Tab-separated table of C-alpha atoms in Angstrom:
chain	number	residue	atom	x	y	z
A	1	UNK	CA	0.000	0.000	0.000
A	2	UNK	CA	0.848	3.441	0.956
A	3	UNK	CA	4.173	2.187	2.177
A	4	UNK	CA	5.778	1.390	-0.827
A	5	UNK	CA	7.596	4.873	-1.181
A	6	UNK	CA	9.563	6.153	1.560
A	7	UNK	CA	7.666	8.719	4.232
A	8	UNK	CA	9.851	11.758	2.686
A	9	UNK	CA	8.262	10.703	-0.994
A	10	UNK	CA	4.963	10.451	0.378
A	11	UNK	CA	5.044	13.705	2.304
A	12	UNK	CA	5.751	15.344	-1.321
A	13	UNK	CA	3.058	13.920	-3.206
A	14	UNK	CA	0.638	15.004	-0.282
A	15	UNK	CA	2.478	18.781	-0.576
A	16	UNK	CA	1.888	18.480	-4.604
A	17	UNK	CA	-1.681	17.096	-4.836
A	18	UNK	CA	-2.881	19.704	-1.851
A	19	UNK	CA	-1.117	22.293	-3.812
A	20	UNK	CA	-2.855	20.816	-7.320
A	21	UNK	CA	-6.359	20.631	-5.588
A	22	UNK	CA	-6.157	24.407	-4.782
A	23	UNK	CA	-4.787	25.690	-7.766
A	24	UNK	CA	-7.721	23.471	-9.732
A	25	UNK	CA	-10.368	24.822	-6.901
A	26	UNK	CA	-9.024	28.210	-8.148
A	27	UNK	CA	-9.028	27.596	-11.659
A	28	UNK	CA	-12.912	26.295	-12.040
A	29	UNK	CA	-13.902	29.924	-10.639
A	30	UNK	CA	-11.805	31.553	-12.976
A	31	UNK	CA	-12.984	29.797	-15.925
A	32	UNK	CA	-16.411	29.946	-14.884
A	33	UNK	CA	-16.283	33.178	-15.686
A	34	UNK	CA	-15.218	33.075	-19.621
A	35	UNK	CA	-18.661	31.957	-20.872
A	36	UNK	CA	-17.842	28.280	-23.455
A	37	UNK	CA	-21.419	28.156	-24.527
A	38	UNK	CA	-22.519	24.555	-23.752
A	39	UNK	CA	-18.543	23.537	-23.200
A	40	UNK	CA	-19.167	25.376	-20.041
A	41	UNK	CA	-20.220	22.370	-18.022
A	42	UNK	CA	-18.059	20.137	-19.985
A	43	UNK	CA	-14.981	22.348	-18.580
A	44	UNK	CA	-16.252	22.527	-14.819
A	45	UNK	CA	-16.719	18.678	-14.680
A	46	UNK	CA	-13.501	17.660	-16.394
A	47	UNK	CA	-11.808	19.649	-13.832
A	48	UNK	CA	-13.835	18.436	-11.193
A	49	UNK	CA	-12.911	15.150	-12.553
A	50	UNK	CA	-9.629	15.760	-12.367
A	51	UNK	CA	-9.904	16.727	-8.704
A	52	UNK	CA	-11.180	13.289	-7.942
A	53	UNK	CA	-8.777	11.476	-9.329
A	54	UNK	CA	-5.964	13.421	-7.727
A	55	UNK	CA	-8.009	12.396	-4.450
A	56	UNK	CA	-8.857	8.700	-5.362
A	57	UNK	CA	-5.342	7.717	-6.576
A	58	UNK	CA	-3.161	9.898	-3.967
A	59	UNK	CA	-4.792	10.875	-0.681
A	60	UNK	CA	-6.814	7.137	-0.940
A	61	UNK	CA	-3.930	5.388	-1.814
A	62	UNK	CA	-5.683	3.344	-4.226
A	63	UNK	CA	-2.968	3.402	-6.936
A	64	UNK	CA	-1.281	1.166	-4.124
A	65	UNK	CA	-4.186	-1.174	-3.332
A	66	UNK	CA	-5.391	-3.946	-4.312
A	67	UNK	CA	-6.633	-5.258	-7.975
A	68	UNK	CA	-9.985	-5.964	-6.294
A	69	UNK	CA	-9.915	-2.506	-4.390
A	70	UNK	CA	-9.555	-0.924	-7.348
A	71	UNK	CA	-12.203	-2.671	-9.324
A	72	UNK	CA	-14.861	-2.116	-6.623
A	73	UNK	CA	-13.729	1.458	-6.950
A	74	UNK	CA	-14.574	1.550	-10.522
A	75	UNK	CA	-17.435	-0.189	-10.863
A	76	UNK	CA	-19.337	2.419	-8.403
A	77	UNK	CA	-18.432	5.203	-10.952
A	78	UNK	CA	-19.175	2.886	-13.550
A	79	UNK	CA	-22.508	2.000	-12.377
A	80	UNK	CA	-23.170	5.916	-11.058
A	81	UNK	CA	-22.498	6.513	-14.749
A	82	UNK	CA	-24.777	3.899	-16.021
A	83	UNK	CA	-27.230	5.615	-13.741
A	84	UNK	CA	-27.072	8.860	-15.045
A	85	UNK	CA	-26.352	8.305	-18.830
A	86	UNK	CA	-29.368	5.656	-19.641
A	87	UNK	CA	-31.760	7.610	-17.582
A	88	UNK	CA	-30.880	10.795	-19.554
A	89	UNK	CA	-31.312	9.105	-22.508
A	90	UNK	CA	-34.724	7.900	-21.782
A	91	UNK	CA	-35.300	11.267	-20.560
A	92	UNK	CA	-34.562	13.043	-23.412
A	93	UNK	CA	-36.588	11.021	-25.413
A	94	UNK	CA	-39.849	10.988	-23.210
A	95	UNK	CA	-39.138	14.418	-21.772
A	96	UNK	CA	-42.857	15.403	-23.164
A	97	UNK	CA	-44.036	13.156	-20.260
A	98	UNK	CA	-42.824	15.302	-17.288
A	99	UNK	CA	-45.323	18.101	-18.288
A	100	UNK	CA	-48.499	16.035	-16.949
A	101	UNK	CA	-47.480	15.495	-13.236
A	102	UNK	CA	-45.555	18.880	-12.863
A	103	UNK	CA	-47.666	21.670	-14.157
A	104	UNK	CA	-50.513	20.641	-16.145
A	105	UNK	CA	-50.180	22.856	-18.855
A	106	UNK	CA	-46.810	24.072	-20.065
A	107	UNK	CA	-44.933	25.309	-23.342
A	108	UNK	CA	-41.996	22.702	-23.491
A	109	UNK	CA	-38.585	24.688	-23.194
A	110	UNK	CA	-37.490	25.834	-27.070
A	111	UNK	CA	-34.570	24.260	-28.269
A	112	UNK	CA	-34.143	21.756	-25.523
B	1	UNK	CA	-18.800	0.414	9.119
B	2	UNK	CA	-15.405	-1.428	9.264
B	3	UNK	CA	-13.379	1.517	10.963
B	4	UNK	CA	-15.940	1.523	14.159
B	5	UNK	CA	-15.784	-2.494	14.169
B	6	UNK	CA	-11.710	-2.197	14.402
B	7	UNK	CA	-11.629	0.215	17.671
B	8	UNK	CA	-13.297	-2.363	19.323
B	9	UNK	CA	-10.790	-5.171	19.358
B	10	UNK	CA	-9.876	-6.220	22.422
B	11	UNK	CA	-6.673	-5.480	23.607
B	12	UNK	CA	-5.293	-3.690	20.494
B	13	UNK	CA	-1.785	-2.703	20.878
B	14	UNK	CA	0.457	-3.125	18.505
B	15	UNK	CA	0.665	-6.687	16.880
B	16	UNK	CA	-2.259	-7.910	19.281
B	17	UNK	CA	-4.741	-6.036	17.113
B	18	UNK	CA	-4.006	-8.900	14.365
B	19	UNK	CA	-7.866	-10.468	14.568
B	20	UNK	CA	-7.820	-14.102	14.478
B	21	UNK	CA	-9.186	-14.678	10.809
B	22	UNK	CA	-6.150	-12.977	9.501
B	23	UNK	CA	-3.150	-14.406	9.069
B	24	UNK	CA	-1.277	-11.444	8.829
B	25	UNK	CA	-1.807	-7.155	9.431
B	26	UNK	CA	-1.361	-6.401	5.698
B	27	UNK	CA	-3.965	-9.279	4.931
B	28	UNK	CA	-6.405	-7.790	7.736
B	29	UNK	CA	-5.608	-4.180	5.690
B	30	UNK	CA	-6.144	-4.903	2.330
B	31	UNK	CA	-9.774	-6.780	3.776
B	32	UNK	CA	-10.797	-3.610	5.881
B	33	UNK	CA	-9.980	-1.155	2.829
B	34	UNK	CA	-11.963	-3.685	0.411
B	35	UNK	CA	-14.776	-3.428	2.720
B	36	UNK	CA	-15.040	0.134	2.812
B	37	UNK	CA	-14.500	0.938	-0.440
B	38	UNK	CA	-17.710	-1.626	-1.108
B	39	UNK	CA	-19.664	0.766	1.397
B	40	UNK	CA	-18.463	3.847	-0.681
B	41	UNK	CA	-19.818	2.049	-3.298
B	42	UNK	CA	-23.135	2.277	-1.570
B	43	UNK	CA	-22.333	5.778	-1.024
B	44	UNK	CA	-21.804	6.761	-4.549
B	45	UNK	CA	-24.893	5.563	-5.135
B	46	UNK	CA	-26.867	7.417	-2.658
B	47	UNK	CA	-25.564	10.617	-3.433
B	48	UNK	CA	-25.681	9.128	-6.984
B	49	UNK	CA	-30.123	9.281	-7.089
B	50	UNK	CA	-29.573	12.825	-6.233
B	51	UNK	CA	-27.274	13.816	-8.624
B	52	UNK	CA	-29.636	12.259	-11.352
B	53	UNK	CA	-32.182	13.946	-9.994
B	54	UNK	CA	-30.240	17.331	-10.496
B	55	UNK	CA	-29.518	16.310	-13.865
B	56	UNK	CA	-32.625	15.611	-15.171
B	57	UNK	CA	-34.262	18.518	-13.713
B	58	UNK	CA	-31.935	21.036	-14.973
B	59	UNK	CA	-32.131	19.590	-18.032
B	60	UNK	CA	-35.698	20.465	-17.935
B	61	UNK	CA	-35.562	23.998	-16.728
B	62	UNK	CA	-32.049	25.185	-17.425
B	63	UNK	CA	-33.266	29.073	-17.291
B	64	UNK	CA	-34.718	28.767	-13.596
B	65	UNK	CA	-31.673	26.614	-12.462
B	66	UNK	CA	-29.165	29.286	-13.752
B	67	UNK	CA	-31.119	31.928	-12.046
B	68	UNK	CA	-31.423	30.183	-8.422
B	69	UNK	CA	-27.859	28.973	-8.527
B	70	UNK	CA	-26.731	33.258	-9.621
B	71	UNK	CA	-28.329	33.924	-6.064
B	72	UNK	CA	-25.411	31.420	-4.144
B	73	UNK	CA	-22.292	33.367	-2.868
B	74	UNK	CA	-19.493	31.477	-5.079
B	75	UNK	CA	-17.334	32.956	-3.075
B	76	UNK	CA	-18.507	31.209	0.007
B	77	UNK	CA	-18.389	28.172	-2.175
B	78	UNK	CA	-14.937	28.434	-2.924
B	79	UNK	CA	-13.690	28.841	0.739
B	80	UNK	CA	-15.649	26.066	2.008
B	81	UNK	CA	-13.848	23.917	-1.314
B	82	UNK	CA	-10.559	25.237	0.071
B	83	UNK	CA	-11.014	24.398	3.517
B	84	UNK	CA	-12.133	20.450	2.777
B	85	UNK	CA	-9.510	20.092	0.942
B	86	UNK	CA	-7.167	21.281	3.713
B	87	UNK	CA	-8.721	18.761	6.032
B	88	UNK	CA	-8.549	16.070	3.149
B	89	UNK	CA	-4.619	16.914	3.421
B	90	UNK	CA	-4.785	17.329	7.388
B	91	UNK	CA	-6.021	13.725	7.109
B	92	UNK	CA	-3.749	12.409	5.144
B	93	UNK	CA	-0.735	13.357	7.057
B	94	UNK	CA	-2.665	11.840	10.561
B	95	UNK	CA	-2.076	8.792	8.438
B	96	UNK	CA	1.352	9.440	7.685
B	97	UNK	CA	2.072	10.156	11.271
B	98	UNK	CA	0.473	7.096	12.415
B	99	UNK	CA	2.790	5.615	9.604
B	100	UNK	CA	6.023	6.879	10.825
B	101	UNK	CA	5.041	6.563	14.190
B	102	UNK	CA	4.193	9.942	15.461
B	103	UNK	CA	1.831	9.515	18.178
B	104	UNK	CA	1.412	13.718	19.111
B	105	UNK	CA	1.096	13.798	15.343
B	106	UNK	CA	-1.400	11.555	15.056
B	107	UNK	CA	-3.800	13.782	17.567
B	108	UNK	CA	-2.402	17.163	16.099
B	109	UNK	CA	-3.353	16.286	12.409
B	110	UNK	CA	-6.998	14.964	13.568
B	111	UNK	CA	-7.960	17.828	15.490
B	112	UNK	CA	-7.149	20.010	12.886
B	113	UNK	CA	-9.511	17.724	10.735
B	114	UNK	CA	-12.346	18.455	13.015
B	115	UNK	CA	-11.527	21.715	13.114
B	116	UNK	CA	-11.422	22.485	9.438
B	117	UNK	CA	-14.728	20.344	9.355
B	118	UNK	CA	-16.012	22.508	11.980
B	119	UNK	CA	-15.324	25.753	9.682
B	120	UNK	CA	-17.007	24.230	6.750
B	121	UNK	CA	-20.182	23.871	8.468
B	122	UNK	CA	-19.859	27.579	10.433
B	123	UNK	CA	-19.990	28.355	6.416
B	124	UNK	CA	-22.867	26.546	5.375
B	125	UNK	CA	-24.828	27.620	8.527
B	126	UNK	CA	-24.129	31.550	7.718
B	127	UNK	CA	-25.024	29.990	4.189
B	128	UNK	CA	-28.303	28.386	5.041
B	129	UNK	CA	-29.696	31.724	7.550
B	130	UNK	CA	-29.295	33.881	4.455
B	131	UNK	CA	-31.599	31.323	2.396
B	132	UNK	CA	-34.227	31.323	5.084
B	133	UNK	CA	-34.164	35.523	5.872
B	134	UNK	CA	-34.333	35.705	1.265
B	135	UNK	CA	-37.268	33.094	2.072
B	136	UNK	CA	-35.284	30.681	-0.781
B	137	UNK	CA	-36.183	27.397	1.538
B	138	UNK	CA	-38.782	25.571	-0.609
B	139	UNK	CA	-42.242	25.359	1.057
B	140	UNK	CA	-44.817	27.925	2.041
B	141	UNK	CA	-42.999	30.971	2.411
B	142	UNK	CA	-40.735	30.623	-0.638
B	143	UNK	CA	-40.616	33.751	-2.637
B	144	UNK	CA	-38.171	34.406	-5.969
B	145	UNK	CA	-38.125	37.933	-7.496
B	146	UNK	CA	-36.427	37.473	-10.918
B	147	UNK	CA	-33.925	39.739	-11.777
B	148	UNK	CA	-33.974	42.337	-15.022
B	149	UNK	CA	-32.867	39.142	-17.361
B	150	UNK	CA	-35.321	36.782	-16.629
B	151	UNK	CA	-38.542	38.630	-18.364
B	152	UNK	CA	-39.798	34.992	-17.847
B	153	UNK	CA	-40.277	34.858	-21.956
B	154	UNK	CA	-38.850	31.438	-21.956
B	155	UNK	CA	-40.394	29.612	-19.032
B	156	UNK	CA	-43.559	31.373	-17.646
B	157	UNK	CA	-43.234	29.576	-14.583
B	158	UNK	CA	-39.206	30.204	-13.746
B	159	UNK	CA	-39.859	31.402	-10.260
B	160	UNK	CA	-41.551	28.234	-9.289
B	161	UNK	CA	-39.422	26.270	-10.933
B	162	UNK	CA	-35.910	28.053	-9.100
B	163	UNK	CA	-37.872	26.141	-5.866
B	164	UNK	CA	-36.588	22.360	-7.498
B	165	UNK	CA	-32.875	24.051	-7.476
B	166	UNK	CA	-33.406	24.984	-3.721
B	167	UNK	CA	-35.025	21.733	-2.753
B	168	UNK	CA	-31.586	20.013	-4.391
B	169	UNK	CA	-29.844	22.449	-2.868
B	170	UNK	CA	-30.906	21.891	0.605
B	171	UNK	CA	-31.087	17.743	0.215
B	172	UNK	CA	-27.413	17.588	-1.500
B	173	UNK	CA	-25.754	20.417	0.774
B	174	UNK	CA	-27.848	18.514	3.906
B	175	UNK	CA	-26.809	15.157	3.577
B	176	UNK	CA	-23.345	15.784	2.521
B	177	UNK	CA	-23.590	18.152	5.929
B	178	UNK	CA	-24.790	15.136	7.575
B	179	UNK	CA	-21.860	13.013	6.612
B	180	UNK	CA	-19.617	15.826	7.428
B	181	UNK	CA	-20.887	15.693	11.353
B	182	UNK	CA	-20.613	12.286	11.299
B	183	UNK	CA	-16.854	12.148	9.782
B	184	UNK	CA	-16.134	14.524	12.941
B	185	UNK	CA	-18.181	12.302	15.280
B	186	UNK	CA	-15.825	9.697	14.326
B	187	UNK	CA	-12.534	11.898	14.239
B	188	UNK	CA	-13.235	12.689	17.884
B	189	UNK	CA	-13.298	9.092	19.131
B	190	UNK	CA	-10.075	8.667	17.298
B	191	UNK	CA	-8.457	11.337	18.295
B	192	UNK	CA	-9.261	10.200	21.566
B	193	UNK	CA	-7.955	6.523	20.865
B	194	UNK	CA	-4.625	7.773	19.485
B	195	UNK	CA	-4.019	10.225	22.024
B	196	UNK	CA	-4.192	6.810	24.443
B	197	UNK	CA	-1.752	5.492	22.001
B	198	UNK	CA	-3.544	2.964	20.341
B	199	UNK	CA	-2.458	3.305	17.017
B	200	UNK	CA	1.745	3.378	15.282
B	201	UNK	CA	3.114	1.667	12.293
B	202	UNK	CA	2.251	-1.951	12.132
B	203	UNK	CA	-1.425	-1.182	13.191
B	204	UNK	CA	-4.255	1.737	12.041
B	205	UNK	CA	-6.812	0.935	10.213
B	206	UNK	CA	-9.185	2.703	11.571
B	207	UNK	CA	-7.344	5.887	11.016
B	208	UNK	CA	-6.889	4.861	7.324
B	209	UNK	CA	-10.866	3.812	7.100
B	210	UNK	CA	-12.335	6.736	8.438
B	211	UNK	CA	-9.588	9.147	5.704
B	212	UNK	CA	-11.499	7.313	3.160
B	213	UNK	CA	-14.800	8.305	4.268
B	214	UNK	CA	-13.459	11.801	4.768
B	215	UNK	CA	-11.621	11.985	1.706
B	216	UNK	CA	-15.218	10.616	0.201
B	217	UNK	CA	-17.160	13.334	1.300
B	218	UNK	CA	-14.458	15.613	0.248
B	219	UNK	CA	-15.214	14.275	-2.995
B	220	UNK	CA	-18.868	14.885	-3.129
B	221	UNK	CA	-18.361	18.611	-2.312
B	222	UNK	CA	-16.013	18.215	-5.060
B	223	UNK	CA	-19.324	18.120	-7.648
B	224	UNK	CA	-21.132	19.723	-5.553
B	225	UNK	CA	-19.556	23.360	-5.673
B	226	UNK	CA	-19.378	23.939	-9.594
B	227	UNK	CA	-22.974	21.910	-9.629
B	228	UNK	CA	-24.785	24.550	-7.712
B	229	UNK	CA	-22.252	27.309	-7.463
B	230	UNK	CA	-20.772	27.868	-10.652
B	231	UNK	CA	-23.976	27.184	-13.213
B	232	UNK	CA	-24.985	30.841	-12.443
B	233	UNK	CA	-22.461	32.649	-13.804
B	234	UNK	CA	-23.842	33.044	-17.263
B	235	UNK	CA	-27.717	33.117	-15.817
B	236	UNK	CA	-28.392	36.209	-18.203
């Protein structure tokens, strides 16, 4: 596990990825204010993306666990990802449906 | 939860904390950080419904979600992102103390975890009294006066709808609150633990458990803060 590089390596990576976090933290505020259009959400999750991984693979140690550790890891994003993307799709295509229970009656968003 | 199972072994000091199914402390390890990662799985998935949920229904109403979110203080936001991912770093180097056998370090490193913990939830209660006096808590009282951008051309009903961003707002910021008080319900008995000594080297798992619920939640907040802070920064 953790162990595998010396405590003075470890210490490091700790400094770098805290220092990495912030700068990133920083970053997504910055760039939320240039406006990307529809790449605007695109940019804020694949830095807050990025943020998790630095997390997952340094301060959880899990690019020293185990092969099963890390599979369990993935498969929850998988899954989580499964969840979101089918059920979007579905939603997209039935999205006429969520008028009834909401609001009665409604002009669907334009362009959406 | 596997951390909370390992402070109760009788007698652990040192090598005696070896339970008797193992056959060694890295086998006992790599079995307690399986197990918890399975219950993050869990995790990921409750947080997960809610997430969908925000994804759908901004999806939907994309005008009254960038409007609600423009009334959040990103700056606020930000701080509280900064100060979680101190204590994500506070609790990694407990860890390392325990690690390298720094028993003073060990208690230093978790207090300062609670207290960073304890400053992120100072923010989100200042957060949460200026929702209720703006009366942006979903229910009776709820009020939204749209600003000069939102003629309401697009979506008639915007105001109502801004009360779905708040009702997210309040279940995603509340639970992942709720986690937060329990991470620092759980710091405090170790703290207390390692302070007695309890954990070094060869034996703290439940230091190394609990950091990956913390660093967990840190992770939620993670999606959380561009989610519902940052959407509104092109509302008109």
């Amino acid at each position: 596990m953790a162990e595998h590089d010396s405590p003075e390596k470890t210490l490091r990576t700790y400094i770098l990825v805290f220092v990495a976090l912030l700068v990133l933290t920083f970053a997504t505020v910055l760039v939320a204010r240039i406006n990307f259009g529809a790449m605007n959400d695109v940019v804020a999750m694949a830095i807050a993306v990025t943020k998790a991984l630095l997390v997952i693979l340094f301060f959880m140690h899990v690019r020293h666990s185990t092969r099963a550790t890390k599979l369990t890891a993935l498969a929850g994003f998988f899954w989580l990802a499964l969840l979101i993307g089918i059920t979007m799709l579905d939603f997209k295509a039935l999205g006429k449906i969520m008028d009834v229970p909401l609001q009665g009656v409604e002009a669907p968003v334009p362009g959406k | 939860m596997a951390s909370l199972a390992d402070t109760h072994t009788p007698g652990a000091h040192g090598h005696s904390s070896l339970q008797h199914q193992f056959d060694t402390m890295e086998q006992q390890k790599e079995s307690s950080t399986l197990g918890m990662w399975v219950f993050l799985v869990t995790e990921i998935m409750f947080f997960g419904g809610l997430f969908l949920a925000y994804v759908a229904y901004r999806t939907r109403y994309p005008e009254a979600f960038a409007a609600a979110s423009h009334t959040l203080d990103v700056t606020m936001g930000a701080v509280n992102t900064a100060v979680l991912i101190c204590s994500s770093l506070t609790m990694a180097l407990a860890i390392w103390c325990a690690q390298t056998n720094r028993r003073k370090g060990i208690v230093l490193f978790l207090l300062l975890t609670i207290l960073l913990g304890a400053v992120f939830l100072g923010v989100k209660a200042v957060e949460y009294a200026d929702k209720f006096e703006h009366h942006h808590v979903p229910g009776a009282s709820f009020q939204f006066h749209t600003e000069g951008g939102h003629t309401g051309a697009e979506d008639p009903n915007l105001a109502q709808h801004t009360q779905l961003f708040f009702s997210l707002y309040f279940v995603m910021t509340g639970l992942h609150a709720t986690h937060m008080i329990i991470g620092i319900a759980i710091l405090g008995f170790l703290a207390f633990y390692a302070w007695r000594g309890r954990y070094d080297r060869e034996y703290h798992n439940p230091l190394e458990m609990t950091g990956l619920y913390w660093h967990f939640v840190d992770i939620v907040w993670i999606f959380l803060f561009p989610l519902l802070y940052l959407l509104g920064a092109h509302a008109s």
